[in-house]
Amino acid sequence: MDDDVRKAIRGIALLNASEHDGKTRNDSVISKVLGSRPELKQRIKEIIPLISEVVSEVNSIPHATQKAELESSFPELLAAKPKQERTGLPPLEGAEQGSVVTRFPPEPNGYPHIGHAKAAIIDEEYARMYGGKLIFRFDDTNPENERLEYYAAIKVGLDWLGVRYDRVKNTSDDMEVIYKKAEEFINAGHAYVCTCNKEAISKNRREMKACKCRAGDLSQNLKRWSDMFSKYKQGEAIVRFRGSMESENTVMRDPTLLRIIDEPHPLHKSKYRVWPNYDFAVAIEDSMDGVTHAFRTKEYELRNELYYEILERLGMRKPRVLEFARLEFDGMPVSKRILKPLVQDGKVSGYDDPRLPTLEAMRRRGIVPEAIRKFVLSLSFTKSDTLAPFDTLESFNRKIIDATSIRLFLATNPARLTVTNNALREVEIPNHPQKDMGKRKVEVDGTFFIPGDDARQLKAGDELRLLELYNIRITKAGPQLEAEMTGTDFRSEIPKVQWVPAQGAVKIEVLVPKVLFVNDEFNEDSLETQQAVTEPYYLGLNVGTEIQFVRYGYCRKDSANQVIYTHK
Ligand code: ATP
Ligand code: MG
């Protein structure tokens, strides 16, 4: 065996040990070695014993010595590290280069939101990081809550985010397989059909007691199973997993695997009436789809035992289930339970209301997909739930849109100003201070609008500069200001104010979204509408254009007469 191979292995083992409190493992090192040197796959038989040897050598030396050797002999491995840190994601346990498969499995029961973005982006980033694949799978086995509109909205949301997937599928297209697995379970005694009522089932589960159905024989179960497709009514029979009614983990107390739902399915209409629940469907699908790393939010953690046990008993391959924290913003909940009533009661205008955490709302508000990705990857990868400050997302967004936002003047609650000795007819103003985004010609005739807040501060004798134009001195204060032009030289000590020519001023409304909930109460003042005027140039901009209104903030053009405030 070549010395350089041995040396490469030693470096990888040392690095891995340094990242895991001084202990490395054969499997981690094997996957990393093959990841960095795929050509060694052909010599795997000689490599494996060599790796075991190196791993036990490395594990037998003290942590500090490992570190010293790593620094002196393998500085290049340490230098390469920031590349991984850049994405913010820690290495994926047990991941092999080229064979990672992740999936994003939304249920089409609502509009995609920032939490879905987190899940989809992490799934995608890991798939890319390891040269693997991302499956986009609709977990659509609960027809009561699912609608075609939501399939479409989720797909639109992912495409907008720029999440690229390698395959898209629906769990509901695999119903025949799922039925086969259910029958396998019933035949093997791993599941039984229970006809107890809901209350009795919950009571028994609380009290750790089995019901009579649990003792039913195979012929009873098979008969009942076939009756589930015709005779029983919804709610009269369910297939239950034979777990343990005494388990400390309540999930394992004979949970439901399949139930009857008569509501037609958005894709399959009335073709099926027996539907798997989440645990059964997700385990089978993940395994069949070749998923290697299945992420979900941490409230599912107790369900892991069931997930693995279902696959164990079906003799199916087990993906690794990993958890991350749910993401939501302070005062901006993502849960459908909370958002649905707001839309239904007309408290917000729809799922694209700019106060909401939906992707559609983010887009309307002027948050760009790259900012969401950077933001998600900047979150620490912990399991504790993250109530992220919206400011952090805003600051990523600002850095990105600043370079492409056109600068315009806007006056809110406008006040009229007349410059009595105006001699200019037209000025040319650059659309961006640094970038070449063109210039616009603005006609002036001495009558202007300036922001009401600025106007109120002015007294006769005050001097100020009308930005990009000239300096003036106020001759008359009040609601109809008058002033005289005093010069054009730039003077840093006087205040600067933006203006809009009164001739041709375009009336617009600025919607300013504020926090939706304060102390768990709906904030009735969560949407402020400001009356404003802006330059005629605004009319020629496309809907969706991001504008920085000078001295005001970034806004996105939402329609001919409305912009939405993005952030400062
Ligand atoms: P909800 O119904 O409250 O929107 P969910 O978990 O039922 O949430 P799904 O459509 O089933 O939503 O979720 C698809 C994927 O997105 C799952 O992997 C889920 O764990 C993840 N996900 C959903 N909400 C969040 C969130 N707030 N933060 C992070 N990931 C989330
Ligand atoms: Mg859901």
Coordinates of C-alpha atoms and ligand atoms in Angstrom, one line a residue:
M1 CA 0.0 0.0 0.0
D2 CA 1.3 3.4 -1.0
D3 CA 2.6 5.6 1.7
D4 CA 0.7 8.6 0.4
V5 CA -2.6 6.8 0.7
R6 CA -1.7 6.0 4.3
K7 CA -0.8 9.6 4.9
A8 CA -4.0 10.9 3.3
I9 CA -6.0 8.6 5.6
R10 CA -4.1 9.7 8.6
G11 CA -4.9 13.3 7.8
I12 CA -8.6 12.7 7.4
A13 CA -8.7 10.6 10.6
L14 CA -6.9 13.3 12.6
L15 CA -9.2 16.0 11.2
N16 CA -12.3 13.9 12.0
A17 CA -11.0 13.2 15.5
S18 CA -10.4 16.9 16.1
E19 CA -14.0 17.6 15.2
H20 CA -15.3 14.9 17.5
D21 CA -13.6 15.4 20.8
G22 CA -10.6 13.3 19.8
K23 CA -12.4 10.2 18.6
T24 CA -12.8 9.1 15.0
R25 CA -14.6 6.2 13.5
N26 CA -14.0 3.8 10.7
D27 CA -17.2 4.6 8.8
S28 CA -16.7 8.4 8.9
V29 CA -13.2 8.1 7.7
I30 CA -14.1 5.6 5.0
S31 CA -16.7 7.9 3.5
K32 CA -14.4 10.9 3.7
V33 CA -11.5 9.1 2.1
L34 CA -13.6 7.8 -0.7
G35 CA -15.2 11.2 -1.0
S36 CA -11.9 13.0 -1.5
R37 CA -10.3 10.1 -3.6
P38 CA -13.1 8.3 -5.5
E39 CA -10.5 6.2 -7.4
L40 CA -9.8 4.3 -4.2
K41 CA -13.2 2.7 -4.5
Q42 CA -11.7 0.0 -6.7
R43 CA -9.2 -0.9 -3.9
I44 CA -11.8 -0.8 -1.1
K45 CA -10.7 -4.3 0.1
E46 CA -7.2 -3.2 0.9
I47 CA -8.3 0.3 2.1
I48 CA -10.7 -0.8 4.8
P49 CA -8.2 -2.7 7.0
L50 CA -5.8 0.1 6.5
I51 CA -8.3 2.6 7.7
S52 CA -9.2 0.6 10.8
E53 CA -5.5 0.5 11.6
V54 CA -5.0 4.2 11.3
V55 CA -8.2 4.9 13.1
S56 CA -7.1 3.0 16.2
E57 CA -3.7 4.6 16.1
V58 CA -5.3 8.0 16.0
N59 CA -7.7 7.2 18.7
S60 CA -4.9 6.0 21.0
I61 CA -3.1 9.3 21.0
P62 CA -4.2 12.3 23.2
H63 CA -6.4 14.9 21.7
A64 CA -3.8 17.6 22.1
T65 CA -1.2 15.5 20.3
Q66 CA -3.7 14.9 17.5
K67 CA -4.2 18.6 17.1
A68 CA -0.5 19.3 17.0
E69 CA 0.1 16.7 14.3
L70 CA -2.8 18.0 12.3
E71 CA -1.5 21.5 12.4
S72 CA 2.1 20.6 11.6
S73 CA 1.6 17.8 9.0
F74 CA -1.8 18.7 7.4
P75 CA -2.2 22.4 7.4
E76 CA -3.9 22.2 4.1
L77 CA -6.8 20.2 5.6
L78 CA -7.3 22.9 8.2
A79 CA -7.1 25.6 5.6
A80 CA -9.8 24.0 3.5
K81 CA -12.2 24.1 6.4
P82 CA -13.6 27.6 6.0
K83 CA -15.1 26.5 2.7
Q84 CA -17.6 24.4 4.5
E85 CA -18.2 27.0 7.2
R86 CA -19.1 29.5 4.5
T87 CA -22.4 27.7 3.9
G88 CA -23.1 27.7 7.6
L89 CA -24.0 24.0 7.5
P90 CA -22.1 21.5 9.5
P91 CA -20.9 18.3 7.8
L92 CA -23.7 15.7 7.4
E93 CA -23.2 12.7 9.5
G94 CA -22.6 9.5 7.5
A95 CA -22.6 11.3 4.2
E96 CA -20.8 9.9 1.3
Q97 CA -19.8 12.0 -1.6
G98 CA -22.1 11.3 -4.6
S99 CA -24.6 9.2 -2.7
V100 CA -26.6 11.6 -0.5
V101 CA -30.3 11.8 -1.2
T102 CA -32.4 14.3 0.6
R103 CA -36.1 15.2 0.2
F104 CA -38.4 18.1 0.7
P105 CA -41.8 16.6 1.6
P106 CA -44.5 19.3 2.0
E107 CA -48.1 18.5 2.4
P108 CA -50.1 20.5 -0.1
N109 CA -52.4 21.9 2.6
G110 CA -51.4 25.5 2.5
Y111 CA -49.1 28.2 1.1
P112 CA -45.4 27.9 1.4
H113 CA -43.8 30.0 4.1
I114 CA -40.4 30.9 5.4
G115 CA -40.2 27.7 7.4
H116 CA -40.6 25.6 4.2
A117 CA -37.9 27.8 2.7
K118 CA -35.6 26.8 5.5
A119 CA -36.3 23.1 5.1
A120 CA -36.1 23.1 1.3
I121 CA -32.8 25.2 1.3
I122 CA -31.1 22.9 3.8
D123 CA -32.2 19.8 1.9
E124 CA -30.9 21.3 -1.3
E125 CA -27.7 22.6 0.1
Y126 CA -26.8 19.2 1.6
A127 CA -27.6 17.5 -1.7
R128 CA -25.3 19.9 -3.5
M129 CA -22.6 19.8 -0.9
Y130 CA -22.2 16.1 -1.4
G131 CA -23.0 15.9 -5.1
G132 CA -26.2 14.1 -4.3
K133 CA -29.9 14.5 -5.2
L134 CA -32.9 16.3 -3.9
I135 CA -36.4 14.8 -4.2
F136 CA -39.4 17.2 -4.1
R137 CA -42.2 15.0 -2.8
F138 CA -45.8 16.1 -2.1
D139 CA -46.9 14.1 1.0
D140 CA -50.5 14.2 -0.1
T141 CA -52.4 11.4 1.8
N142 CA -54.8 13.5 3.7
P143 CA -57.4 14.6 1.2
E144 CA -59.5 16.5 3.7
N145 CA -56.8 19.3 3.9
E146 CA -55.3 19.2 0.4
R147 CA -56.1 21.2 -2.7
L148 CA -54.7 21.5 -6.2
E149 CA -54.1 25.2 -5.6
Y150 CA -51.6 24.4 -2.8
Y151 CA -49.6 22.0 -5.0
A152 CA -49.2 24.8 -7.5
A153 CA -48.4 27.4 -4.9
I154 CA -45.6 25.3 -3.3
K155 CA -44.0 24.6 -6.6
V156 CA -44.1 28.3 -7.6
G157 CA -42.6 29.1 -4.2
L158 CA -39.7 26.6 -4.6
D159 CA -39.0 27.8 -8.1
W160 CA -39.0 31.4 -6.9
L161 CA -36.5 30.5 -4.2
G162 CA -34.3 28.9 -6.8
V163 CA -34.3 25.5 -5.2
R164 CA -33.5 23.0 -7.9
Y165 CA -34.7 19.4 -7.4
D166 CA -33.8 16.3 -9.3
R167 CA -37.1 14.6 -9.1
V168 CA -40.7 15.6 -8.2
K169 CA -43.3 13.0 -7.1
N170 CA -46.5 12.5 -5.1
T171 CA -46.8 10.1 -2.3
S172 CA -50.4 9.5 -3.4
D173 CA -49.1 7.9 -6.6
D174 CA -47.7 5.1 -4.6
M175 CA -50.9 4.0 -2.9
E176 CA -50.8 0.4 -4.4
V177 CA -47.4 -0.1 -2.8
I178 CA -48.6 1.3 0.5
Y179 CA -51.6 -1.1 0.5
K180 CA -49.2 -4.0 -0.1
K181 CA -47.1 -3.0 2.8
A182 CA -50.2 -2.6 5.0
E183 CA -51.3 -6.1 4.0
E184 CA -47.8 -7.4 4.8
F185 CA -48.1 -5.9 8.2
I186 CA -51.5 -7.3 8.9
N187 CA -50.5 -10.8 7.7
A188 CA -47.4 -10.8 9.9
G189 CA -49.4 -9.6 12.9
H190 CA -47.6 -6.2 13.1
A191 CA -50.9 -4.4 12.6
Y192 CA -54.6 -5.0 13.4
V193 CA -57.8 -3.3 12.5
C194 CA -59.4 -1.5 15.4
T195 CA -63.1 -0.6 15.4
C196 CA -63.2 1.1 18.8
N197 CA -64.4 4.7 18.9
K198 CA -62.1 7.7 19.0
E199 CA -62.7 8.4 22.7
A200 CA -62.1 4.8 23.8
I201 CA -58.9 4.7 21.7
S202 CA -57.5 7.8 23.3
K203 CA -58.5 6.7 26.8
N204 CA -56.8 3.3 26.3
R205 CA -53.7 5.0 25.0
R206 CA -53.6 7.3 28.0
E207 CA -54.2 4.4 30.4
M208 CA -51.8 2.1 28.6
K209 CA -54.5 -0.5 28.1
A210 CA -55.1 -2.7 25.1
C211 CA -58.6 -3.1 23.5
K212 CA -60.3 -6.2 22.3
C213 CA -59.4 -5.6 18.7
R214 CA -55.8 -6.0 19.5
A215 CA -56.5 -9.7 20.3
G216 CA -58.4 -10.3 17.1
D217 CA -57.0 -13.1 14.9
L218 CA -55.7 -12.9 11.4
S219 CA -59.0 -13.8 9.7
Q220 CA -60.8 -11.0 11.6
N221 CA -58.2 -8.5 10.6
L222 CA -58.2 -9.5 7.0
K223 CA -62.0 -9.3 6.9
R224 CA -62.0 -5.9 8.5
W225 CA -59.3 -4.7 6.3
S226 CA -61.2 -5.5 3.2
D227 CA -64.4 -4.0 4.8
M228 CA -62.5 -0.7 5.2
F229 CA -62.7 -0.3 1.4
S230 CA -66.5 -0.6 1.4
K231 CA -68.6 -1.4 4.4
Y232 CA -67.2 0.7 7.2
K233 CA -67.9 4.4 7.3
Q234 CA -65.3 7.0 7.9
G235 CA -64.1 6.8 11.6
E236 CA -65.4 3.3 12.1
A237 CA -62.2 1.4 11.5
I238 CA -58.5 2.1 11.5
V239 CA -55.4 0.1 11.0
R240 CA -53.2 0.3 14.1
F241 CA -49.5 -0.6 14.5
R242 CA -48.9 -3.2 17.0
G243 CA -46.5 -1.3 19.2
S244 CA -46.6 -1.4 22.9
M245 CA -49.4 0.0 24.9
E246 CA -47.0 0.3 27.9
S247 CA -44.4 2.2 26.0
E248 CA -43.0 5.4 27.7
N249 CA -43.1 6.9 24.2
T250 CA -46.8 7.6 23.7
V251 CA -46.3 7.5 19.9
M252 CA -45.6 3.7 20.2
R253 CA -48.9 3.0 21.9
D254 CA -50.5 1.3 18.8
P255 CA -50.6 4.4 16.6
T256 CA -52.8 4.7 13.5
L257 CA -51.3 3.6 10.3
L258 CA -54.2 3.9 7.9
R259 CA -57.7 5.4 8.1
I260 CA -60.8 5.9 6.0
I261 CA -61.3 9.4 4.4
D262 CA -64.2 9.8 2.0
E263 CA -63.3 13.4 0.9
P264 CA -62.2 13.1 -2.8
H265 CA -58.5 13.5 -3.3
P266 CA -57.4 16.5 -5.5
L267 CA -55.5 14.2 -7.9
H268 CA -57.1 10.8 -7.5
K269 CA -60.7 11.9 -6.8
S270 CA -62.6 8.9 -5.3
K271 CA -60.2 6.2 -6.4
Y272 CA -59.0 5.5 -2.8
R273 CA -60.7 5.9 0.5
V274 CA -58.2 4.2 2.8
W275 CA -55.2 6.6 3.4
P276 CA -52.0 6.1 5.2
N277 CA -51.2 8.6 8.0
Y278 CA -48.0 10.6 8.1
D279 CA -45.8 8.0 9.9
F280 CA -46.6 5.1 7.7
A281 CA -46.4 7.0 4.4
V282 CA -43.2 8.9 5.2
A283 CA -41.2 5.9 6.3
I284 CA -42.1 3.8 3.3
E285 CA -41.6 6.6 0.8
D286 CA -38.3 7.8 2.2
S287 CA -37.0 4.2 2.1
M288 CA -38.3 3.5 -1.4
D289 CA -37.1 6.8 -2.8
G290 CA -33.5 6.1 -1.7
V291 CA -33.4 8.9 0.8
T292 CA -30.2 8.7 2.9
H293 CA -30.8 11.8 5.1
A294 CA -34.4 12.7 6.0
F295 CA -34.7 16.1 7.8
R296 CA -37.6 17.2 9.7
T297 CA -38.4 19.7 12.5
K298 CA -37.7 18.6 16.0
E299 CA -41.3 18.3 17.2
Y300 CA -41.2 15.0 15.2
E301 CA -38.4 13.6 17.3
L302 CA -40.6 11.2 19.3
R303 CA -41.9 9.7 16.1
N304 CA -38.4 8.5 15.1
E305 CA -38.8 5.3 17.1
L306 CA -41.9 4.5 15.1
Y307 CA -40.3 5.5 11.8
Y308 CA -37.4 3.1 12.3
E309 CA -39.6 0.3 13.7
I310 CA -41.9 0.4 10.7
L311 CA -39.0 0.0 8.4
E312 CA -37.4 -2.7 10.6
R313 CA -40.5 -4.8 10.5
L314 CA -41.0 -4.3 6.8
G315 CA -37.4 -5.3 6.2
M316 CA -36.8 -2.0 4.4
R317 CA -33.7 0.1 4.2
K318 CA -33.6 2.8 6.9
P319 CA -32.7 6.4 6.1
R320 CA -31.1 8.5 8.8
V321 CA -33.6 10.9 10.3
L322 CA -32.2 14.2 11.4
E323 CA -33.9 17.2 13.1
F324 CA -33.6 20.9 12.9
A325 CA -35.3 23.7 14.6
R326 CA -38.5 25.2 13.3
L327 CA -38.1 28.7 12.0
E328 CA -40.4 31.6 12.5
F329 CA -40.1 35.3 13.1
D330 CA -40.9 37.1 16.3
G331 CA -44.5 38.2 16.0
M332 CA -45.0 36.5 12.6
P333 CA -46.2 33.0 13.1
V334 CA -46.1 30.4 10.3
S335 CA -48.7 28.0 11.6
K336 CA -51.8 27.4 9.5
R337 CA -53.8 27.2 12.6
I338 CA -53.1 30.9 13.2
L339 CA -52.8 32.2 9.7
K340 CA -56.0 30.6 8.2
P341 CA -58.4 32.5 10.5
L342 CA -56.6 35.8 9.8
V343 CA -57.3 35.3 6.0
Q344 CA -60.8 34.0 6.6
D345 CA -61.8 36.8 8.8
G346 CA -60.4 39.4 6.5
K347 CA -57.8 40.6 9.1
V348 CA -55.2 40.3 6.3
S349 CA -55.9 40.7 2.6
G350 CA -54.9 37.2 1.5
Y351 CA -51.9 34.8 1.7
D352 CA -49.8 37.4 -0.1
D353 CA -50.5 40.1 2.5
P354 CA -47.1 41.7 3.1
R355 CA -47.3 41.1 6.8
L356 CA -47.3 37.4 6.5
P357 CA -44.3 35.0 6.5
T358 CA -45.5 33.3 3.2
L359 CA -43.1 33.3 0.3
E360 CA -45.6 35.1 -1.8
A361 CA -45.7 37.9 0.9
M362 CA -41.9 38.0 1.1
R363 CA -41.7 38.5 -2.7
R364 CA -44.3 41.2 -2.7
R365 CA -42.6 43.0 0.1
G366 CA -39.3 43.0 -1.8
I367 CA -37.3 40.3 -0.1
V368 CA -35.2 38.5 -2.7
P369 CA -34.6 34.7 -2.8
E370 CA -30.8 35.0 -2.4
A371 CA -31.4 36.9 0.9
I372 CA -33.6 34.2 2.2
R373 CA -31.0 31.6 1.3
K374 CA -28.1 33.5 3.0
F375 CA -30.3 34.1 6.0
V376 CA -31.3 30.5 6.4
L377 CA -27.7 29.4 6.1
S378 CA -26.6 31.9 8.6
L379 CA -28.9 30.5 11.3
S380 CA -27.1 28.3 13.8
F381 CA -27.8 24.7 13.1
T382 CA -29.3 23.9 16.5
K383 CA -32.4 22.0 17.5
S384 CA -33.7 24.8 19.7
D385 CA -36.5 26.7 18.0
T386 CA -35.4 29.8 16.4
L387 CA -37.4 33.0 16.8
A388 CA -35.3 34.9 14.3
P389 CA -35.3 38.7 14.2
F390 CA -36.7 39.9 10.9
D391 CA -33.9 42.5 11.0
T392 CA -31.3 39.8 10.2
L393 CA -33.2 38.9 7.0
E394 CA -33.5 42.5 6.2
S395 CA -29.8 43.2 6.4
F396 CA -29.0 40.4 4.1
N397 CA -31.6 41.7 1.7
R398 CA -30.4 45.3 1.9
K399 CA -26.9 44.3 0.9
I400 CA -28.2 42.5 -2.2
I401 CA -30.8 44.9 -3.4
D402 CA -28.8 48.1 -2.8
A403 CA -26.8 47.5 -5.9
T404 CA -29.9 47.2 -8.2
S405 CA -32.4 49.6 -6.6
I406 CA -33.2 52.7 -8.5
R407 CA -33.0 55.9 -6.5
L408 CA -36.1 58.1 -6.6
F409 CA -37.6 61.0 -4.6
L410 CA -40.7 60.5 -2.6
A411 CA -42.6 62.9 -0.3
T412 CA -44.9 61.5 2.3
N413 CA -47.8 63.6 3.6
P414 CA -46.5 66.2 1.1
A415 CA -46.3 69.9 1.7
R416 CA -46.1 72.5 -1.1
L417 CA -43.1 74.6 -1.5
T418 CA -42.7 77.5 -4.0
V419 CA -39.2 78.8 -4.9
T420 CA -40.0 82.3 -6.1
N421 CA -36.8 83.0 -8.0
N422 CA -36.4 79.6 -9.7
A423 CA -34.5 79.9 -13.0
L424 CA -34.0 76.2 -13.8
R425 CA -36.2 74.3 -16.3
E426 CA -34.8 70.8 -16.1
V427 CA -32.2 68.7 -14.1
E428 CA -30.6 65.4 -14.9
I429 CA -30.4 63.1 -11.9
P430 CA -28.5 59.8 -11.8
N431 CA -30.6 56.7 -11.0
H432 CA -27.9 55.2 -8.8
P433 CA -25.0 57.0 -7.1
Q434 CA -22.4 54.4 -8.1
K435 CA -23.8 51.9 -10.6
D436 CA -24.5 53.0 -14.2
M437 CA -28.3 52.7 -14.1
G438 CA -28.9 55.7 -16.4
K439 CA -30.2 59.1 -15.6
R440 CA -33.6 60.7 -15.6
K441 CA -34.6 64.2 -16.7
V442 CA -36.8 66.0 -14.2
E443 CA -38.7 69.1 -15.3
V444 CA -38.9 71.9 -12.7
D445 CA -40.9 75.1 -12.6
G446 CA -40.3 76.3 -9.0
T447 CA -43.2 74.4 -7.4
F448 CA -42.4 71.3 -5.4
F449 CA -43.6 68.9 -2.8
I450 CA -41.4 68.1 0.1
P451 CA -42.1 65.6 3.0
G452 CA -44.6 67.0 5.5
D453 CA -42.4 66.0 8.4
D454 CA -39.5 68.1 7.0
A455 CA -41.8 71.0 6.2
R456 CA -43.2 71.2 9.7
Q457 CA -39.7 71.8 11.1
L458 CA -38.9 74.8 8.8
K459 CA -39.0 78.4 9.9
A460 CA -38.4 81.5 8.0
G461 CA -34.7 82.1 7.5
D462 CA -33.8 78.4 7.5
E463 CA -31.4 77.3 4.8
L464 CA -31.5 73.8 3.2
R465 CA -30.5 72.0 0.0
L466 CA -33.0 70.5 -2.4
L467 CA -31.0 67.4 -3.3
E468 CA -29.5 67.4 -6.8
L469 CA -30.9 70.9 -7.3
Y470 CA -29.9 74.0 -5.4
N471 CA -29.8 75.7 -2.0
I472 CA -32.8 77.7 -0.7
R473 CA -33.7 80.0 2.2
I474 CA -37.2 79.8 3.6
T475 CA -39.1 83.1 3.3
K476 CA -42.4 81.9 4.5
A477 CA -43.1 78.9 6.8
G478 CA -46.4 77.0 7.2
P479 CA -48.4 74.7 5.0
Q480 CA -47.7 76.6 1.8
L481 CA -43.9 77.2 2.1
E482 CA -42.1 79.8 0.1
A483 CA -38.4 80.1 -0.4
E484 CA -35.7 81.7 -2.5
M485 CA -32.9 80.1 -4.3
T486 CA -29.5 81.1 -2.8
G487 CA -26.9 79.2 -4.8
T488 CA -25.8 75.9 -6.2
D489 CA -22.6 75.2 -4.3
F490 CA -22.7 72.1 -2.1
R491 CA -22.7 73.0 1.5
S492 CA -22.3 70.1 3.9
E493 CA -23.6 72.0 7.0
I494 CA -27.1 72.6 5.8
P495 CA -29.9 70.0 5.8
K496 CA -30.7 68.1 2.6
V497 CA -34.2 67.4 1.6
Q498 CA -35.7 65.4 -1.4
W499 CA -38.4 66.9 -3.5
V500 CA -40.9 66.1 -6.1
P501 CA -41.9 68.6 -8.8
A502 CA -45.5 69.6 -8.2
Q503 CA -46.2 69.4 -12.0
G504 CA -46.8 65.8 -12.8
A505 CA -46.3 64.5 -9.2
V506 CA -47.6 60.9 -9.0
K507 CA -49.8 60.1 -6.1
I508 CA -49.0 56.8 -4.5
E509 CA -49.7 54.9 -1.3
V510 CA -47.0 53.3 0.7
L511 CA -48.0 50.1 2.6
V512 CA -45.8 49.7 5.6
P513 CA -46.1 46.2 7.1
K514 CA -45.5 46.0 10.9
V515 CA -45.3 43.2 13.3
L516 CA -48.5 41.0 13.0
F517 CA -48.7 39.8 16.6
V518 CA -47.8 41.6 19.8
N519 CA -47.9 39.4 22.9
D520 CA -49.8 36.8 21.0
E521 CA -52.5 39.4 20.1
F522 CA -53.3 40.4 16.6
N523 CA -51.9 43.9 16.1
E524 CA -54.7 46.0 14.6
D525 CA -52.1 48.6 13.5
S526 CA -50.0 46.1 11.7
L527 CA -50.4 47.7 8.3
E528 CA -49.9 51.4 8.0
T529 CA -50.8 53.3 4.8
Q530 CA -48.9 56.5 4.0
Q531 CA -50.0 59.0 1.4
A532 CA -47.2 60.2 -0.8
V533 CA -46.2 61.7 -4.1
T534 CA -43.3 60.6 -6.3
E535 CA -41.7 61.6 -9.6
P536 CA -43.4 60.9 -12.9
Y537 CA -40.5 58.5 -13.7
Y538 CA -42.2 56.0 -11.4
L539 CA -44.9 55.4 -13.9
G540 CA -42.5 53.9 -16.4
L541 CA -41.1 51.3 -13.9
N542 CA -42.3 47.7 -14.0
V543 CA -44.3 46.3 -11.2
G544 CA -41.8 44.5 -9.0
T545 CA -39.0 47.1 -9.4
E546 CA -37.1 47.8 -6.2
I547 CA -36.7 51.5 -5.5
Q548 CA -34.7 53.2 -2.9
F549 CA -36.6 56.3 -2.0
V550 CA -33.9 58.7 -0.9
R551 CA -33.9 59.5 2.8
Y552 CA -36.9 57.2 3.2
G553 CA -36.1 53.5 2.5
Y554 CA -36.4 50.6 0.1
C555 CA -39.8 49.9 -1.4
R556 CA -41.1 47.5 -4.1
K557 CA -43.5 48.8 -6.7
D558 CA -46.7 46.8 -6.2
S559 CA -48.9 48.5 -8.7
A560 CA -49.3 51.8 -10.6
N561 CA -50.3 53.6 -7.4
Q562 CA -48.9 51.5 -4.6
V563 CA -45.5 50.5 -3.2
I564 CA -44.7 48.2 -0.3
Y565 CA -42.1 49.3 2.2
T566 CA -39.3 46.7 2.2
H567 CA -37.0 48.1 4.9
K568 CA -34.8 51.0 5.8
Ligands
ATP1 P1 -47.2 23.6 8.9 O1 -48.3 22.7 8.5 O2 -47.3 24.2 10.2 O3 -46.9 24.7 7.8 P2 -45.7 21.3 8.5 O4 -44.5 20.7 9.2 O5 -47.0 20.5 8.6 O6 -45.9 22.8 8.9 P3 -45.2 20.4 5.8 O7 -45.8 21.0 4.6 O8 -45.6 19.1 6.2 O9 -45.5 21.5 7.0 O10 -43.6 20.6 5.8 C1 -42.7 20.3 4.8 C2 -41.4 20.4 5.3 O11 -41.1 21.7 5.8 C3 -41.2 19.4 6.5 O12 -39.9 18.9 6.4 C4 -41.2 20.3 7.7 O13 -40.5 19.8 8.8 C5 -40.6 21.6 7.2 N1 -41.2 22.8 7.9 C6 -42.4 23.2 8.0 N2 -42.5 24.2 8.8 C7 -41.3 24.6 9.2 C8 -40.7 25.6 10.0 N3 -41.4 26.6 10.6 N4 -39.3 25.7 10.1 C9 -38.6 24.7 9.5 N5 -39.0 23.7 8.8 C10 -40.4 23.6 8.6
MG2 MG -48.4 20.4 7.2

